[in-house]
mmCIF file of C-alpha atoms and ligand atoms in Angstrom:
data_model
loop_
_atom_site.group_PDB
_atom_site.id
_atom_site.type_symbol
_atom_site.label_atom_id
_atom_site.label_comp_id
_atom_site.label_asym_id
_atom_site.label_seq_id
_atom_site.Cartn_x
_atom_site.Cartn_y
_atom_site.Cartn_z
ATOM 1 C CA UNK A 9 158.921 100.381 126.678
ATOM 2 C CA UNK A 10 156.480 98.694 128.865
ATOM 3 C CA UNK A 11 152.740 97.194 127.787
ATOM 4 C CA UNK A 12 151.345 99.292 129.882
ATOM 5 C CA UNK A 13 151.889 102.901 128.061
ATOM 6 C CA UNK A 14 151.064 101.173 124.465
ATOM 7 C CA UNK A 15 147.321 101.326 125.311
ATOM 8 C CA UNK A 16 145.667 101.285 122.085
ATOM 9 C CA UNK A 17 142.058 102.798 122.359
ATOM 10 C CA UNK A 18 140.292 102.375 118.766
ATOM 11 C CA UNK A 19 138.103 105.347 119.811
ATOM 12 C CA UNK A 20 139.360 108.534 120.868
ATOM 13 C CA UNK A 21 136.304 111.246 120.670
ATOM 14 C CA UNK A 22 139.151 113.677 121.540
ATOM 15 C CA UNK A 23 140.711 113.603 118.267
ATOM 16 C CA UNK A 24 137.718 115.757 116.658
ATOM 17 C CA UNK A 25 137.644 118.256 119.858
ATOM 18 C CA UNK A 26 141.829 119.490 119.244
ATOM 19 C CA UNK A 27 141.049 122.435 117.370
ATOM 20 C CA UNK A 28 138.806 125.264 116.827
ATOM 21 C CA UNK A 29 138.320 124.196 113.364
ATOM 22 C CA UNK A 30 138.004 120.580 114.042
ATOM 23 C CA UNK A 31 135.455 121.284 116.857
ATOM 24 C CA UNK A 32 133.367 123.985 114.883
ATOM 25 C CA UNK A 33 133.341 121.129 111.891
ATOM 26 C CA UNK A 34 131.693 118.950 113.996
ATOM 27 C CA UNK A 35 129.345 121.405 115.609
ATOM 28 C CA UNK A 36 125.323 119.767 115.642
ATOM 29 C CA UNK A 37 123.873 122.785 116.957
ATOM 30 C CA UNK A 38 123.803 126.515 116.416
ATOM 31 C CA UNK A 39 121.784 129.581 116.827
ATOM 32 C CA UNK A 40 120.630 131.912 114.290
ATOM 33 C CA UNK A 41 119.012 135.163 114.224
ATOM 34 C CA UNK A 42 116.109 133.142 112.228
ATOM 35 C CA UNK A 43 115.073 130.759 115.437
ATOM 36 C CA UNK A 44 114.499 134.126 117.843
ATOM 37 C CA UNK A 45 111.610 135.856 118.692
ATOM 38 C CA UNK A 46 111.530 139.014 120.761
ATOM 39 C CA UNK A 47 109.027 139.494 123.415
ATOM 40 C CA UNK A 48 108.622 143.312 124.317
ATOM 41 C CA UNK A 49 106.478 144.940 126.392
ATOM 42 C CA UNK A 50 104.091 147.841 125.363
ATOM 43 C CA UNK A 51 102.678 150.421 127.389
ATOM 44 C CA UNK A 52 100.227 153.810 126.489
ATOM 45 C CA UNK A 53 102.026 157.336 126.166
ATOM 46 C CA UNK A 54 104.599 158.954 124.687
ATOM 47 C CA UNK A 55 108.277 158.759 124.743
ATOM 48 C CA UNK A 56 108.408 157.078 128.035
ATOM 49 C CA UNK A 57 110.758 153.302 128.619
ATOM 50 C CA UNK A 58 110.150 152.418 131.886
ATOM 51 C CA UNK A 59 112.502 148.893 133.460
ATOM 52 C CA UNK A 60 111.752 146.258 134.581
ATOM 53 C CA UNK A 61 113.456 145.474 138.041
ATOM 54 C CA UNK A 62 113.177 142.063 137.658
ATOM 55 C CA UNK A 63 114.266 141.686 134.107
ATOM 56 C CA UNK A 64 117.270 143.654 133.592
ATOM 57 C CA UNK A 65 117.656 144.968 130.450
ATOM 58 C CA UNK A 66 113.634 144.706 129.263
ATOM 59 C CA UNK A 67 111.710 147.920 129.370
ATOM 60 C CA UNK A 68 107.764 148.848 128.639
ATOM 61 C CA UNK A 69 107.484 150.953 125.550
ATOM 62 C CA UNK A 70 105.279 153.359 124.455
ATOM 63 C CA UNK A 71 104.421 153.100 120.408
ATOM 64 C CA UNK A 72 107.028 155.392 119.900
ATOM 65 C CA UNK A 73 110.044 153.752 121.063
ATOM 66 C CA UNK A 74 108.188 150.574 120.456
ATOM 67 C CA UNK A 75 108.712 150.864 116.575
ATOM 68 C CA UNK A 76 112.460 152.546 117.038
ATOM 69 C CA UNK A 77 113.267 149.347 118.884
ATOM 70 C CA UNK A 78 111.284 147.098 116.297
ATOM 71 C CA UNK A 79 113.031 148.432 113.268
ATOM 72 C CA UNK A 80 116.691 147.857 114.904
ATOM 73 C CA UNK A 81 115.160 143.959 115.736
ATOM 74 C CA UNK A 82 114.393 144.040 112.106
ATOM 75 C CA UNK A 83 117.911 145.768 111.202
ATOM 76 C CA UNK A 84 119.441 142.541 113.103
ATOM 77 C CA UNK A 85 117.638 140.276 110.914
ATOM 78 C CA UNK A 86 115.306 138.796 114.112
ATOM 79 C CA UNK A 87 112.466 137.084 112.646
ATOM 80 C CA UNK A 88 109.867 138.330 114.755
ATOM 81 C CA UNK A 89 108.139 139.964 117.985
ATOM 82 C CA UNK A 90 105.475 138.948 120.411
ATOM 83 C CA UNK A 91 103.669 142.074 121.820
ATOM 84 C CA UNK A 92 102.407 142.147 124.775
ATOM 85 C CA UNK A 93 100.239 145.149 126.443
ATOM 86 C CA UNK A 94 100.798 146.171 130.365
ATOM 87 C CA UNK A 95 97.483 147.969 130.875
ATOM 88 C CA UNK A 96 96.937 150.808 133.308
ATOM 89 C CA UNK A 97 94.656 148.775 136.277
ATOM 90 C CA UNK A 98 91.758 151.324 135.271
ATOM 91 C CA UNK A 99 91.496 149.527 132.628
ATOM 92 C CA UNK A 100 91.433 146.185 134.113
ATOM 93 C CA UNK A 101 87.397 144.263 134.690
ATOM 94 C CA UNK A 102 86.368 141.310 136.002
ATOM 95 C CA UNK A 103 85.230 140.584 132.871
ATOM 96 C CA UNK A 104 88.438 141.510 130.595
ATOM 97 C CA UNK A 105 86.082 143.793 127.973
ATOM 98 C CA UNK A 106 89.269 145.698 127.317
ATOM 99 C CA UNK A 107 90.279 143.090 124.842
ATOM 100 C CA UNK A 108 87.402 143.864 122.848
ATOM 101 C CA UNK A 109 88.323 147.418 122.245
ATOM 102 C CA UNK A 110 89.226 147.921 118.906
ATOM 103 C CA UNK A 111 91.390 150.964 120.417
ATOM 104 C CA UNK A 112 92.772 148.866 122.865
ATOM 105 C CA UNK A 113 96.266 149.624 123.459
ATOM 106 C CA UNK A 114 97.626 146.495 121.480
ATOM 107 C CA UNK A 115 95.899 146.548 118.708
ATOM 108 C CA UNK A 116 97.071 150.123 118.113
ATOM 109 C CA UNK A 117 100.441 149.052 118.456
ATOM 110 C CA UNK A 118 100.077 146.614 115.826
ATOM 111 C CA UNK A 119 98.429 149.052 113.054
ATOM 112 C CA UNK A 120 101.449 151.394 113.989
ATOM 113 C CA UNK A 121 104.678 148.442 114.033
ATOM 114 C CA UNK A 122 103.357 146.163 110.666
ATOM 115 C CA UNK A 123 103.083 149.745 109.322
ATOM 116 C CA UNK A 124 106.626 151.068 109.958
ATOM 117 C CA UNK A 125 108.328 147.623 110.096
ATOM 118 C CA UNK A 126 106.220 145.221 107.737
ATOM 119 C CA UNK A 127 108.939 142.335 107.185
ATOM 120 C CA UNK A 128 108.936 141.528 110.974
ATOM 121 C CA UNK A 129 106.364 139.012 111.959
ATOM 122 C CA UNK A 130 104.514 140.583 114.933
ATOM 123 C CA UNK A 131 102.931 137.810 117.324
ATOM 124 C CA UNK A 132 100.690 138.631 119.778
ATOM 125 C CA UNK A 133 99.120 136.497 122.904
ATOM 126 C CA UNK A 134 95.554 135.839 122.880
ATOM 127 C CA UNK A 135 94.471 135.497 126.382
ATOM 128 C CA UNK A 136 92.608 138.046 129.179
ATOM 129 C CA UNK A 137 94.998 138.122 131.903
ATOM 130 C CA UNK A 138 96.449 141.614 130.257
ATOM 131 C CA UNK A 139 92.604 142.499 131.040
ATOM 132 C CA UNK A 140 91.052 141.086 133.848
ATOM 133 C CA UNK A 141 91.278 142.643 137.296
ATOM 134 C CA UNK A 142 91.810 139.293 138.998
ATOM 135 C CA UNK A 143 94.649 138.398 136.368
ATOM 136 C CA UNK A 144 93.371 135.044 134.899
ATOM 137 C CA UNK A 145 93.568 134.396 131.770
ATOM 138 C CA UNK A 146 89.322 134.289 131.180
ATOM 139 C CA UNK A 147 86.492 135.082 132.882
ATOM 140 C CA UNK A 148 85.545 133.591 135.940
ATOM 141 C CA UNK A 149 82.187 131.448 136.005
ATOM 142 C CA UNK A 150 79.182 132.432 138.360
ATOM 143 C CA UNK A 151 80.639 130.893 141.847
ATOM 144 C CA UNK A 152 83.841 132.712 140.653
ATOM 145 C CA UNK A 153 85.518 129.348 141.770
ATOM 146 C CA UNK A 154 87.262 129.200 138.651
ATOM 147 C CA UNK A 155 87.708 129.791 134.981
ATOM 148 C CA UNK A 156 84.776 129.160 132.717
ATOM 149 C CA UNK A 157 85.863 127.446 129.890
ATOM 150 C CA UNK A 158 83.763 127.762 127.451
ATOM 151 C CA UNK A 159 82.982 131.883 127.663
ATOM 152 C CA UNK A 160 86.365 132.311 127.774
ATOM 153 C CA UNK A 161 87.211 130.739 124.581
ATOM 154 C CA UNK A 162 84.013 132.479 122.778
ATOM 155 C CA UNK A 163 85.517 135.892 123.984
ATOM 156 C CA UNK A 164 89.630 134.633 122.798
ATOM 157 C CA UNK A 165 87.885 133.615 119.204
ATOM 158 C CA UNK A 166 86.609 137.231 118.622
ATOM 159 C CA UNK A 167 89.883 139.285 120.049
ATOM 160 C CA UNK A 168 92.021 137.059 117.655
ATOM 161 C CA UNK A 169 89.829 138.044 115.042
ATOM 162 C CA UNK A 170 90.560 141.872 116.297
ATOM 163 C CA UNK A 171 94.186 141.074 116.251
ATOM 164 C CA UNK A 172 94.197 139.634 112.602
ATOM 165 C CA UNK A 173 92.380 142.405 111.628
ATOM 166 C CA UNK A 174 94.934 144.531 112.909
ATOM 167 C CA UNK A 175 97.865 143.323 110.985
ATOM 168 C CA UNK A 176 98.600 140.516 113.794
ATOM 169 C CA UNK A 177 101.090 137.404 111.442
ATOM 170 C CA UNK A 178 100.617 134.922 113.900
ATOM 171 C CA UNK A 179 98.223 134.891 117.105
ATOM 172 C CA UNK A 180 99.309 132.927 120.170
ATOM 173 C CA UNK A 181 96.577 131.650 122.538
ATOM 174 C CA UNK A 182 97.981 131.201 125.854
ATOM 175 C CA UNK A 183 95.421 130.871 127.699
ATOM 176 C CA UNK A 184 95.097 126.893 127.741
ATOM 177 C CA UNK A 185 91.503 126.580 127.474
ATOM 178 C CA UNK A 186 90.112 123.912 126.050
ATOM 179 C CA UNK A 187 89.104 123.755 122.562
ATOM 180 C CA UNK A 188 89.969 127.422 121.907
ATOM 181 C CA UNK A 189 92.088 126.501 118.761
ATOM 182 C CA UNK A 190 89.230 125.094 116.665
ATOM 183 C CA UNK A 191 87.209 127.761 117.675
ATOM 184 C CA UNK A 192 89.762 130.382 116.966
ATOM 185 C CA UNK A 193 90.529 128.998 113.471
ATOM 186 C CA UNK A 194 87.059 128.451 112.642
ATOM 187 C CA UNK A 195 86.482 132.569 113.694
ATOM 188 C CA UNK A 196 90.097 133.758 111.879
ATOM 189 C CA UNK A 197 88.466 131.801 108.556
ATOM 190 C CA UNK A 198 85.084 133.054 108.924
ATOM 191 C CA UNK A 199 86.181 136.555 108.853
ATOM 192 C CA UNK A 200 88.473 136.367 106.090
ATOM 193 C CA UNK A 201 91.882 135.830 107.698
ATOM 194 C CA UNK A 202 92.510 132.361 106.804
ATOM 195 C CA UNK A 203 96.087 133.131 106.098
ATOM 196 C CA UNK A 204 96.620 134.152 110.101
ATOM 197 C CA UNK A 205 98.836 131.535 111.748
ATOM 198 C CA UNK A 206 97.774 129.950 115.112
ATOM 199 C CA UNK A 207 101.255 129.650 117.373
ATOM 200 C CA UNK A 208 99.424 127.308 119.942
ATOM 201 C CA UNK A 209 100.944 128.051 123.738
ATOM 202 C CA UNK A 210 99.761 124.117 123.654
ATOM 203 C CA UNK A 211 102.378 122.206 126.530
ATOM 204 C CA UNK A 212 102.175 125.744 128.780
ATOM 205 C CA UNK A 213 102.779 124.417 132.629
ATOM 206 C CA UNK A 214 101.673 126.088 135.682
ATOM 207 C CA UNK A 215 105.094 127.471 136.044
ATOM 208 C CA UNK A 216 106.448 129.492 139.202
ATOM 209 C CA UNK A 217 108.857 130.937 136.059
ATOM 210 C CA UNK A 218 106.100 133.729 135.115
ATOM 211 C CA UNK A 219 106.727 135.832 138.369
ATOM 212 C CA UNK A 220 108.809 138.803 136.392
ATOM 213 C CA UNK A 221 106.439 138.831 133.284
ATOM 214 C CA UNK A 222 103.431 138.739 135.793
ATOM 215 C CA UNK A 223 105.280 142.430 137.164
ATOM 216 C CA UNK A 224 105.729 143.422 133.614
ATOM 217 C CA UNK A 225 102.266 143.250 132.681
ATOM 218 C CA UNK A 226 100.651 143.619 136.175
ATOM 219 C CA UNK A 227 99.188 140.977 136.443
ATOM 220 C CA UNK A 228 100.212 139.635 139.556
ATOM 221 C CA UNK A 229 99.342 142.797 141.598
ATOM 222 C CA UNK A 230 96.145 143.177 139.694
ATOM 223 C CA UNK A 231 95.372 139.867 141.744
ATOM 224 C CA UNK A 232 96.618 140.840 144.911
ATOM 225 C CA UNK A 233 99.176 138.542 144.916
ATOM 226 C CA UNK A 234 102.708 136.969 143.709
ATOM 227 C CA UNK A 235 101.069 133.375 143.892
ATOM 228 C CA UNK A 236 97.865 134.030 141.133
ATOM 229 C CA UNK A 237 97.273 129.933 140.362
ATOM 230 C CA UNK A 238 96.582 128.696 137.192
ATOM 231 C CA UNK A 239 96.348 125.227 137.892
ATOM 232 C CA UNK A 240 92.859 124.786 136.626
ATOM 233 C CA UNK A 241 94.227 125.740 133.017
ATOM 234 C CA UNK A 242 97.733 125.536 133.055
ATOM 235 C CA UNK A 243 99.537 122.044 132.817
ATOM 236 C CA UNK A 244 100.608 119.992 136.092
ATOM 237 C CA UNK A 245 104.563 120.436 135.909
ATOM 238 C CA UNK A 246 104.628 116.574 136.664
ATOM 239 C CA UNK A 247 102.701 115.615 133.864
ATOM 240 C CA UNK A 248 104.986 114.426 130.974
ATOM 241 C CA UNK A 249 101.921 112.065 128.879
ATOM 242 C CA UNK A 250 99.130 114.965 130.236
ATOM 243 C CA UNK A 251 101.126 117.373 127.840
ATOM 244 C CA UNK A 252 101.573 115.411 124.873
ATOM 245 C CA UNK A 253 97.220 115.066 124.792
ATOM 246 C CA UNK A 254 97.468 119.056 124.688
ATOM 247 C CA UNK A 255 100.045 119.083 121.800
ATOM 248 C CA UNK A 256 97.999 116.078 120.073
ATOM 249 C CA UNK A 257 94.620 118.451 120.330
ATOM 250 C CA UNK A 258 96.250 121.207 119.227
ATOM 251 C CA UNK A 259 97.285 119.828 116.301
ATOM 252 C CA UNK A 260 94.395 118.070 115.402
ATOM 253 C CA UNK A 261 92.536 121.452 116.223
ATOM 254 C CA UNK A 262 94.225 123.310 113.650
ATOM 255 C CA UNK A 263 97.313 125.335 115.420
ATOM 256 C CA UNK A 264 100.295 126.290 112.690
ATOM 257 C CA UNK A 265 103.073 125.788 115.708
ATOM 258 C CA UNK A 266 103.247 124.101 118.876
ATOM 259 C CA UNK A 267 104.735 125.402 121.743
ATOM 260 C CA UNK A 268 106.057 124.174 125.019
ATOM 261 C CA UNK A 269 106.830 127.031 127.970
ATOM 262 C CA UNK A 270 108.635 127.168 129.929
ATOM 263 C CA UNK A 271 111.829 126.113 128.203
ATOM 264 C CA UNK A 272 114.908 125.170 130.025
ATOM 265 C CA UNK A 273 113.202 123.282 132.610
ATOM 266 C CA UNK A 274 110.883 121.012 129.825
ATOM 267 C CA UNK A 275 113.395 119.897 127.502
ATOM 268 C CA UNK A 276 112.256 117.003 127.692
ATOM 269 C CA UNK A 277 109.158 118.108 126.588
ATOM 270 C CA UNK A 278 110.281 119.961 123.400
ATOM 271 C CA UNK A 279 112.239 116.516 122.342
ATOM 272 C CA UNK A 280 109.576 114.345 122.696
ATOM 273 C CA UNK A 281 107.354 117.000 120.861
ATOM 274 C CA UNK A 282 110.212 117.128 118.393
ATOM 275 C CA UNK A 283 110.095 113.437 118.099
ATOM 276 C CA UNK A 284 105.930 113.172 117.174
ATOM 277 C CA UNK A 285 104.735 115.804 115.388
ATOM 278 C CA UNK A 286 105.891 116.891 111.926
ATOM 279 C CA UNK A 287 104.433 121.041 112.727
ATOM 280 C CA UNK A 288 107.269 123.349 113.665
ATOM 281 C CA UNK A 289 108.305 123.453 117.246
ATOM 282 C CA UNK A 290 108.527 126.794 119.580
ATOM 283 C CA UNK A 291 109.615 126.587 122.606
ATOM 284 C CA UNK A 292 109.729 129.870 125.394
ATOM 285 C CA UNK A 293 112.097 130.439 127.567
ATOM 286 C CA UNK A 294 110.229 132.680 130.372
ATOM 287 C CA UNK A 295 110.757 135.858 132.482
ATOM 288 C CA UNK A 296 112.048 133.792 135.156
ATOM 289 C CA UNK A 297 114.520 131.495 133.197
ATOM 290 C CA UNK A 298 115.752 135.127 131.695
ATOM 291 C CA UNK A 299 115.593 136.846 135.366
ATOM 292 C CA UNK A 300 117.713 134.043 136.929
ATOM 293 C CA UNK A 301 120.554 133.948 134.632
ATOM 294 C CA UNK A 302 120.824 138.000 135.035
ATOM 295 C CA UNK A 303 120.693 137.484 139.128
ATOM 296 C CA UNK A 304 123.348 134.349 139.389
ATOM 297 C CA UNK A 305 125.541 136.976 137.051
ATOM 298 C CA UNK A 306 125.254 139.907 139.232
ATOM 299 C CA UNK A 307 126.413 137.996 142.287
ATOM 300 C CA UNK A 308 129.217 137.145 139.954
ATOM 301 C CA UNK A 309 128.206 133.364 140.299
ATOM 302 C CA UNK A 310 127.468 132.792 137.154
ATOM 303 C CA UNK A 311 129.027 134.391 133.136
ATOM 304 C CA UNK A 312 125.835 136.103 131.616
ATOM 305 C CA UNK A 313 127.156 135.590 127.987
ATOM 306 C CA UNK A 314 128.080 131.804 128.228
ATOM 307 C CA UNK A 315 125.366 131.210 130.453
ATOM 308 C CA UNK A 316 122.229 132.625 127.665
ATOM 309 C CA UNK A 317 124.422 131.294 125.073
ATOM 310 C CA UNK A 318 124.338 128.255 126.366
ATOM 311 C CA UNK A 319 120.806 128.388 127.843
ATOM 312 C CA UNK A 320 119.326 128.896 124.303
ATOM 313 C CA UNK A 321 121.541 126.386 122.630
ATOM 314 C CA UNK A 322 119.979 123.621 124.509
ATOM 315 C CA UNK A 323 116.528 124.685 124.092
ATOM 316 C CA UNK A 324 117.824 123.863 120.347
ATOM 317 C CA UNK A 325 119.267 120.614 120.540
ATOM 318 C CA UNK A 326 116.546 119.488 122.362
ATOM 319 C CA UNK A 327 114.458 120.463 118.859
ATOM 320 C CA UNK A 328 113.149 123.915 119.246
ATOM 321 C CA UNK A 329 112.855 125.459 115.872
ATOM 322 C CA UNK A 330 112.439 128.735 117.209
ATOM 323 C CA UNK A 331 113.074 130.272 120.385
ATOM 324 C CA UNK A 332 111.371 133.043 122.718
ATOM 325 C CA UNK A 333 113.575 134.951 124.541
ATOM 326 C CA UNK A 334 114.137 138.207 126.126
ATOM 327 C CA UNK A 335 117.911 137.360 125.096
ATOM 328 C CA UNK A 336 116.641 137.966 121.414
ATOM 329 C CA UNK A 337 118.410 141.531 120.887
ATOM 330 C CA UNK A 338 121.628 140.216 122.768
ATOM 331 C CA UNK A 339 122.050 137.496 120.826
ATOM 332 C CA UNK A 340 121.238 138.712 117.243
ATOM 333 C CA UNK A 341 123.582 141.593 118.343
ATOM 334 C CA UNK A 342 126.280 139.263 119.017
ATOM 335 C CA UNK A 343 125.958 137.409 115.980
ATOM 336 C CA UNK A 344 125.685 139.926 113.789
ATOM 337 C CA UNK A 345 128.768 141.799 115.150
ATOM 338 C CA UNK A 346 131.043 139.179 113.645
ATOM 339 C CA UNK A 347 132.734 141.205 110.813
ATOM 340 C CA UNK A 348 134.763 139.195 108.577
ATOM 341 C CA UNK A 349 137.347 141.637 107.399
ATOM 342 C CA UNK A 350 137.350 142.408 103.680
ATOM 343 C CA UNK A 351 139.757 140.883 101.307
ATOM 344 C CA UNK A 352 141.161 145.135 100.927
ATOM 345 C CA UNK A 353 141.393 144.881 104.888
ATOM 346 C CA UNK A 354 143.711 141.943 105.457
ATOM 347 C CA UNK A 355 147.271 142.684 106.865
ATOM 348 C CA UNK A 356 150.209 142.318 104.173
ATOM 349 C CA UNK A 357 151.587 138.639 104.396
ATOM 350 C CA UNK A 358 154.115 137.102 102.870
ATOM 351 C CA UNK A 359 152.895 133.985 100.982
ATOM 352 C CA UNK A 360 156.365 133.132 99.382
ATOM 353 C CA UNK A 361 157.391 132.845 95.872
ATOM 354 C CA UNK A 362 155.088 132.314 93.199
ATOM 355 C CA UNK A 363 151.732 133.590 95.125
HETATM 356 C C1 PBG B 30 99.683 134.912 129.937
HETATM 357 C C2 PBG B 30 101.112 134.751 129.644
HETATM 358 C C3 PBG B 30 102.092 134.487 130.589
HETATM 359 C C4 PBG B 30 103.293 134.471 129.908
HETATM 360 C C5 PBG B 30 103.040 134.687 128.549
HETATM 361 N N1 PBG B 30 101.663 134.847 128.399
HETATM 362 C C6 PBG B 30 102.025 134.369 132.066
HETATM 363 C C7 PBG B 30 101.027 133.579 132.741
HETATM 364 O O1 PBG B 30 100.520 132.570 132.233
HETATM 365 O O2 PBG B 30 100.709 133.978 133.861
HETATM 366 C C8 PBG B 30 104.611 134.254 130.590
HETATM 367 C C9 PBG B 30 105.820 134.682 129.890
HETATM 368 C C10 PBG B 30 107.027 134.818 130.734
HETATM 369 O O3 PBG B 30 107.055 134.492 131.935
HETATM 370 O O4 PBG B 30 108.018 135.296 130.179
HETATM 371 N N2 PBG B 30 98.748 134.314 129.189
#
């Protein structure tokens, strides 16, 4: 035998990757129906799902089918929802006063789900763009050249009130103002609802990966356009340090969770997150992210099933605690259909003597 095919490598990774077992023992990361939250989509009417072209598989609901589809999240053991209303554009002003309603479509969604289905956590976004004709996420200041800060966050503090009020576990500003989760908190506690979480959309980026949930709520053609720009509010996608300041605020401002959004394309966002805060971490992985998995698949370029699993598990490892994602239902469903067959239900075997 020559030298040569002696070689003795101390290390051999490979040894723990030779079987299923072995590789499974070794696992770091996996998902659970407790790290997913469910976005859906609510619209007014009755018995009415309407798609979504560009996010197969995601419809608008009306209450009705809104709570059939929230008790069979809560059947697959999903730990919560984040509601969001698509308004009819009648109902959309320049000033957003739809959010105020204490009718408004939402909010009686809420009464109706934490009624039917009160173990699921319902989430809902605290922002105007469901409102506004223009489809920002405030109210515009005099010269309409932009967002005013400041009115928008006085409007956000009383509609989160509305939401707590309403049933609403956790509200989720997304709007990106600044200072809106002190003033939020200081609102929720003056009014008695001290115990309602702030998830704080804090790292959200100016993201071209909101073009399918801007269809699904309307807001991009309330606007006029595909292209509405946030970059007055939103986060520079460059901006690493920029978005670690907006985490840090939050924080100090009083938010329950941080989030970062979008997902796949800022992990290294979530892990540095991960890495200084000691609050739970959420991270959202968008319409788009969800919308280009489904379009790679249909071309046959890409397999839908490894592909979200795979998607979502690195959201994880890169320290998400808990995950948005229109894959929510898919998932759970997978997981959940693992049946371990019953001691009664294994096939005869022979053990050999003495067994
Ligand atoms: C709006 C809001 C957006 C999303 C959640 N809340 C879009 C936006 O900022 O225009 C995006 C979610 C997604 O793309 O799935 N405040």
């Amino acid at each position: 035998m020559d030298a040569q095919s002696k070689i003795s490598h101390l290390r051999r990774p490979r040894r723990l990757r030779k079987s299923k077992s072995l590789r499974a023992l070794v696992e770091e990361t996996t998902i659970s129906t407790n790290d997913l939250i469910m976005p859906l989509f609510v619209i007014d009417g009755k018995n009415k799902s309407e798609p979504i072209e560009s996010m197969p598989g995601c419809k608008r609901l009306t209450i009705d089918y809104l709570i059939k589809e929230c008790l069979e999240i809560a059947q697959l053991e999903i730990a919560a929802v984040a509601l969001f209303p698509s308004l009819e554009a009648s109902l959309k002003t320049e000033n957003g006063d739809e959010a105020l309603n204490k009718e408004t479509l939402i909010l009686r969604a809420v009464r109706k789900v934490k009624k039917a289905v009160p173990e699921l956590t319902i989430i809902t976004d605290i922002a105007l763009d469901p409102y506004t004709s223009h489809g920002h996420d405030g109210v515009l200041n005099e010269k309409k050249t932009d967002v005013d800060n400041d009115k928008t966050v006085e409007i956000l503090a009383k509609m989160a009130v509305l939401h707590a009020e309403a049933g609403v576990d956790i509200v989720a500003p997304s709007d990106m103002m600044d200072g809106r989760i002190e003033a939020i908190r200081n609102s929720l506690d003056n009014a008695g609802y001290n115990e309602t979480s702030i998830l704080a959309y804090s790292a959200k980026f100016a993201s071209s990966y909101y073009g399918p949930f801007r269809d699904a709520v309307g807001s991009a053609s309330a606007a006029g356009t595909n292209l509405l720009d946030k970059i007055t509010y939103q986060l520079n996608p460059a901006n690493r340090l920029e978005a670690m300041i907006e985490t840090e605020l939050d924080e100090i401002e009083g938010a329950d969770i941080l989030m970062v959004k979008p997902a796949g394309p800022y992990l290294d966002i979530i892990r540095e997150l991960r890495n200084e805060t000691t609050l739970p971490v959420a991270a959202y992985q968008v319409s788009g992210e969800y919308a280009q998995i489904h379009a790679a698949a249909k071309l046959g370029w890409l397999d839908l099933e490894k592909t979200r699993d795979e998607s979502l598990l690195s959201i994880k490892r890169a320290g998400a605690d808990m995950i948005l994602t229109y894959f929510a239902k898919d998932v759970a469903q997978k997981i959940k259909n693992i049946n371990l067959p019953t001691l009664e239900n294994l096939p005869d075997q022979d053990f050999g003597e003495g067994i």
